């Protein structure tokens, strides 16, 4: 008699197959779609070309009237093959689904699930698109895609900047194709849009992007890192056109954003992309902007900002006895942090009846960002970061924008400045540099911190980002708040060991996109006022034209003699 056949394994496999068939699978990307007035038609055009098996998850955020029942589920279901659902609290996000925000609710994503919250209107403005997109950026990073369609106002502008900073993709409806161009115009003005097209064209580019063979290819990332020759060509083009050397920026940041540009330009090979850069100089500018993306906001990292303000800024202001209190915001982007410091300073000075000049130097590499900063004009979405009291005291409403009041703007001076190459400011009481050092390799981080040490007065405050530290510079700073990354200068900046000063051979650079470096023998061993002046002079002159350089002080005493030679450059101390 035959033994009965053991079917346990077969049944188990069958159960597993059925479970996989029934259970949802994780989307390849998460797409947040923002729309307002005139958005229904744009939404229908956007979803019509998208197939039911695209592998994406969509969350549509609209400005809905609280007084009328939304029929969007029924209307959109007739225009798309995807499954359309009204979002519910705790609902898990599945691929090939569209989730619609209900009226009177704000929506966030957390651990792959939707979180609903009753809307609370602030200053008459609710910004549900910004709220969702910012949570999407934080939750999904490079898998986040933000889409802005027709609508009035500027909701979504802050959210797409957060998505771009996290490594995601941004798509915006073209102004001319939108019934209401307020939201598209505000989104385009941020400078972070990867595509600006009609809704149906955006849908096609979305599909092209997520199905691109290079998307999420780890092996390709490693190949890019190992191809030093091609990377050097890209860095050379960037330096030639912008004056900025990205060689020592964090490789992970560079490669991630370079990959995205390659995909957007439909280039599968780095050699093809380098050739594309040579043939299209505008792409060099776009890549430069992508590498410099800096997202900031008023009162960013509110807990850390409160500790910094109440415990340390207030103390330094109250103890100040000189004619001018000086602060430096390094990497200020579009200026929100600089104005935050100005507002906080003004509040403290009024509270404690303090009267002296305050000057805030706010610097960045991005000229376009500095234009925005200098104007002090921001979209209505800033109301999400500011209390009604501060909005009323320090901002003037102009249409759907707010402008920083004149007396706050007068406290801030914006300037283009290269933190690594340009000389630092001096006699600073406070320096903030938040979420900039994380993009630099250790050698540049140390260089920047050396500059900060030189710039700060003794006991001056250094305020870094939450993911940054002083690293090897512990003998120059004491730690005030380890969690909030707040430090005090020990006053040893004048003895900081400097780096060798490099002098670009500008004529060769202009012709070949390469740079010849001359060594300084002996190297500058101290960062002091004289050596900084010498550094700037050397950056500005051509050794072929000037055979000998003398640097003198105000009394015409010779401080340095610098004879230029063909193979090297020698800097000597005083000869008189």
CSV table of C-alpha atoms in Angstrom, one decimal, residues 230-432:
chain,number,residue,atom,x,y,z
A,230,UNK,CA,34.7,61.8,-17.0
A,231,UNK,CA,34.0,63.2,-13.5
A,232,UNK,CA,37.0,65.5,-13.9
A,233,UNK,CA,35.7,66.7,-17.2
A,234,UNK,CA,32.3,67.5,-15.6
A,235,UNK,CA,34.0,69.3,-12.7
A,236,UNK,CA,36.2,71.3,-15.1
A,237,UNK,CA,33.2,72.4,-17.1
A,238,UNK,CA,31.4,73.5,-14.0
A,239,UNK,CA,34.4,75.4,-12.7
A,240,UNK,CA,35.0,77.1,-16.0
A,241,UNK,CA,31.5,78.3,-16.4
A,242,UNK,CA,30.6,79.0,-12.8
A,243,UNK,CA,33.9,79.5,-11.0
A,244,UNK,CA,32.9,76.8,-8.4
A,245,UNK,CA,35.0,73.6,-7.9
A,246,UNK,CA,32.8,70.7,-6.8
A,247,UNK,CA,35.7,68.2,-6.6
A,248,UNK,CA,35.6,67.9,-2.8
A,249,UNK,CA,31.8,67.9,-2.4
A,250,UNK,CA,30.3,64.7,-1.0
A,251,UNK,CA,30.4,62.1,-3.8
A,252,UNK,CA,27.0,60.7,-2.8
A,253,UNK,CA,25.3,64.0,-3.3
A,254,UNK,CA,27.1,64.8,-6.6
A,255,UNK,CA,26.4,61.3,-8.1
A,256,UNK,CA,22.7,61.3,-7.1
A,257,UNK,CA,22.0,64.6,-8.7
A,258,UNK,CA,24.1,63.9,-11.7
A,259,UNK,CA,22.2,60.6,-12.2
A,260,UNK,CA,18.9,62.5,-12.2
A,261,UNK,CA,20.1,65.0,-14.8
A,262,UNK,CA,21.3,62.1,-17.0
A,263,UNK,CA,17.9,60.4,-16.8
A,264,UNK,CA,16.1,63.7,-17.4
A,265,UNK,CA,18.3,64.3,-20.5
A,266,UNK,CA,17.8,60.7,-21.5
A,267,UNK,CA,21.5,59.8,-21.3
A,268,UNK,CA,22.3,56.3,-20.3
A,269,UNK,CA,26.1,56.7,-20.4
A,270,UNK,CA,28.2,59.3,-18.7
A,271,UNK,CA,30.3,59.8,-21.8
A,272,UNK,CA,27.1,60.8,-23.7
A,273,UNK,CA,26.2,63.1,-20.9
A,274,UNK,CA,29.6,64.8,-20.9
A,275,UNK,CA,29.3,65.3,-24.7
A,276,UNK,CA,25.8,66.8,-24.0
A,277,UNK,CA,27.3,69.2,-21.6
A,278,UNK,CA,29.9,70.4,-24.1
A,279,UNK,CA,27.2,70.9,-26.8
A,280,UNK,CA,24.6,72.5,-24.5
A,281,UNK,CA,26.2,75.0,-22.1
A,282,UNK,CA,22.8,75.7,-20.6
A,283,UNK,CA,22.8,72.2,-19.2
A,284,UNK,CA,26.0,73.1,-17.3
A,285,UNK,CA,24.0,75.9,-15.7
A,286,UNK,CA,21.1,73.6,-14.9
A,287,UNK,CA,23.5,71.0,-13.3
A,288,UNK,CA,25.2,73.7,-11.3
A,289,UNK,CA,21.8,74.8,-9.9
A,290,UNK,CA,20.9,71.3,-9.1
A,291,UNK,CA,24.1,70.8,-7.2
A,292,UNK,CA,23.6,74.0,-5.2
A,293,UNK,CA,20.0,73.3,-4.2
A,294,UNK,CA,19.5,74.6,-0.7
A,295,UNK,CA,16.2,74.4,1.0
A,296,UNK,CA,15.5,76.7,4.0
A,297,UNK,CA,12.6,78.2,5.8
A,298,UNK,CA,11.7,80.7,8.5
A,299,UNK,CA,12.5,79.2,11.9
A,300,UNK,CA,13.7,76.0,10.5
A,301,UNK,CA,14.3,73.3,13.1
A,302,UNK,CA,12.1,75.3,15.5
A,303,UNK,CA,13.3,73.5,18.7
A,304,UNK,CA,16.9,74.2,18.0
A,305,UNK,CA,16.2,77.7,16.9
A,306,UNK,CA,14.4,78.4,20.2
A,307,UNK,CA,17.3,77.1,22.3
A,308,UNK,CA,19.8,79.1,20.3
A,309,UNK,CA,17.7,82.3,20.6
A,310,UNK,CA,16.6,82.1,24.2
A,311,UNK,CA,19.8,80.8,25.8
A,312,UNK,CA,22.7,82.1,23.6
A,313,UNK,CA,21.7,84.8,21.2
A,314,UNK,CA,19.9,86.7,24.0
A,315,UNK,CA,22.8,86.3,26.4
A,316,UNK,CA,25.4,87.6,23.8
A,317,UNK,CA,23.2,90.5,22.9
A,318,UNK,CA,22.7,91.5,26.6
A,319,UNK,CA,26.4,91.2,27.3
A,320,UNK,CA,27.4,93.2,24.2
A,321,UNK,CA,29.3,96.4,24.8
A,322,UNK,CA,30.6,97.5,21.4
A,323,UNK,CA,29.1,99.7,18.8
A,324,UNK,CA,28.0,96.9,16.4
A,325,UNK,CA,26.9,93.3,16.9
A,326,UNK,CA,27.9,91.2,13.9
A,327,UNK,CA,26.5,87.9,12.6
A,328,UNK,CA,27.3,85.8,9.5
A,329,UNK,CA,24.8,83.4,7.9
A,330,UNK,CA,26.9,81.2,5.6
A,331,UNK,CA,24.9,79.4,2.9
A,332,UNK,CA,21.9,81.6,3.3
A,333,UNK,CA,20.1,80.4,0.1
A,334,UNK,CA,17.0,82.5,-0.4
A,335,UNK,CA,17.4,84.4,2.9
A,336,UNK,CA,14.8,83.0,5.3
A,337,UNK,CA,17.3,82.2,8.0
A,338,UNK,CA,19.0,85.6,7.8
A,339,UNK,CA,15.7,87.3,8.3
A,340,UNK,CA,14.8,84.8,11.1
A,341,UNK,CA,17.9,86.0,12.9
A,342,UNK,CA,17.0,89.6,12.3
A,343,UNK,CA,13.5,89.1,13.7
A,344,UNK,CA,14.8,87.2,16.7
A,345,UNK,CA,17.4,89.9,17.4
A,346,UNK,CA,14.9,92.6,17.1
A,347,UNK,CA,12.5,90.9,19.5
A,348,UNK,CA,15.3,90.4,22.1
A,349,UNK,CA,16.5,94.0,21.8
A,350,UNK,CA,13.1,95.4,22.2
A,351,UNK,CA,12.4,93.2,25.2
A,352,UNK,CA,15.6,94.2,27.0
A,353,UNK,CA,15.8,97.8,25.8
A,354,UNK,CA,19.1,97.3,24.0
A,355,UNK,CA,20.3,99.9,21.5
A,356,UNK,CA,23.3,99.3,19.2
A,357,UNK,CA,23.8,98.5,15.6
A,358,UNK,CA,23.3,95.0,14.3
A,359,UNK,CA,24.7,93.8,11.0
A,360,UNK,CA,23.9,90.4,9.5
A,361,UNK,CA,26.1,89.3,6.6
A,362,UNK,CA,24.3,86.6,4.6
A,363,UNK,CA,26.3,84.8,1.9
A,364,UNK,CA,25.8,82.2,-0.7
A,365,UNK,CA,27.2,80.9,-4.0
A,366,UNK,CA,23.8,81.0,-5.8
A,367,UNK,CA,23.3,84.4,-7.4
A,368,UNK,CA,19.6,83.7,-8.3
A,369,UNK,CA,18.9,82.8,-4.7
A,370,UNK,CA,20.5,86.0,-3.5
A,371,UNK,CA,18.2,88.0,-5.7
A,372,UNK,CA,15.2,86.5,-4.0
A,373,UNK,CA,16.8,87.0,-0.6
A,374,UNK,CA,17.6,90.6,-1.3
A,375,UNK,CA,14.0,91.4,-2.3
A,376,UNK,CA,12.6,89.8,0.8
A,377,UNK,CA,9.5,88.7,-1.0
A,378,UNK,CA,8.1,85.3,-0.2
A,379,UNK,CA,4.9,83.3,-1.1
A,380,UNK,CA,2.0,83.0,1.2
A,381,UNK,CA,3.2,79.5,2.2
A,382,UNK,CA,5.5,81.1,4.8
A,383,UNK,CA,2.5,81.4,7.0
A,384,UNK,CA,3.0,77.7,7.8
A,385,UNK,CA,6.3,78.6,9.5
A,386,UNK,CA,5.4,81.9,11.2
A,387,UNK,CA,2.9,82.9,13.9
A,388,UNK,CA,0.2,85.4,13.0
A,389,UNK,CA,1.9,87.8,15.4
A,390,UNK,CA,5.2,87.7,13.6
A,391,UNK,CA,3.5,88.0,10.2
A,392,UNK,CA,1.7,91.1,11.4
A,393,UNK,CA,4.8,92.7,12.9
A,394,UNK,CA,7.5,92.0,10.3
A,395,UNK,CA,5.8,91.4,7.0
A,396,UNK,CA,3.7,93.5,4.5
A,397,UNK,CA,1.1,91.6,2.5
A,398,UNK,CA,1.1,92.3,-1.2
A,399,UNK,CA,-1.4,90.2,-3.2
A,400,UNK,CA,-0.6,86.6,-2.5
A,401,UNK,CA,3.0,87.4,-1.3
A,402,UNK,CA,4.6,88.8,1.8
A,403,UNK,CA,7.5,91.1,1.9
A,404,UNK,CA,9.9,91.4,4.9
A,405,UNK,CA,9.5,94.9,6.5
A,406,UNK,CA,12.1,97.5,5.6
A,407,UNK,CA,13.6,97.9,9.1
A,408,UNK,CA,14.3,94.1,9.2
A,409,UNK,CA,15.7,94.1,5.7
A,410,UNK,CA,18.0,97.0,6.6
A,411,UNK,CA,19.8,94.7,9.2
A,412,UNK,CA,20.9,92.2,6.5
A,413,UNK,CA,23.6,92.5,3.8
A,414,UNK,CA,23.5,89.8,1.1
A,415,UNK,CA,26.6,88.9,-0.9
A,416,UNK,CA,27.9,86.2,-3.1
A,417,UNK,CA,30.7,84.4,-1.3
A,418,UNK,CA,32.6,81.1,-1.7
A,419,UNK,CA,33.1,79.8,1.8
A,420,UNK,CA,36.2,77.8,0.8
A,421,UNK,CA,38.0,80.3,-1.5
A,422,UNK,CA,37.0,83.7,-0.3
A,423,UNK,CA,38.4,85.4,2.8
A,424,UNK,CA,36.1,85.2,5.9
A,425,UNK,CA,34.4,88.0,7.7
A,426,UNK,CA,36.0,89.2,10.9
A,427,UNK,CA,34.9,89.9,14.5
A,428,UNK,CA,31.7,87.9,14.3
A,429,UNK,CA,29.6,87.5,17.4
A,430,UNK,CA,27.5,84.7,15.8
A,431,UNK,CA,27.8,82.4,12.8
A,432,UNK,CA,25.1,80.1,11.5
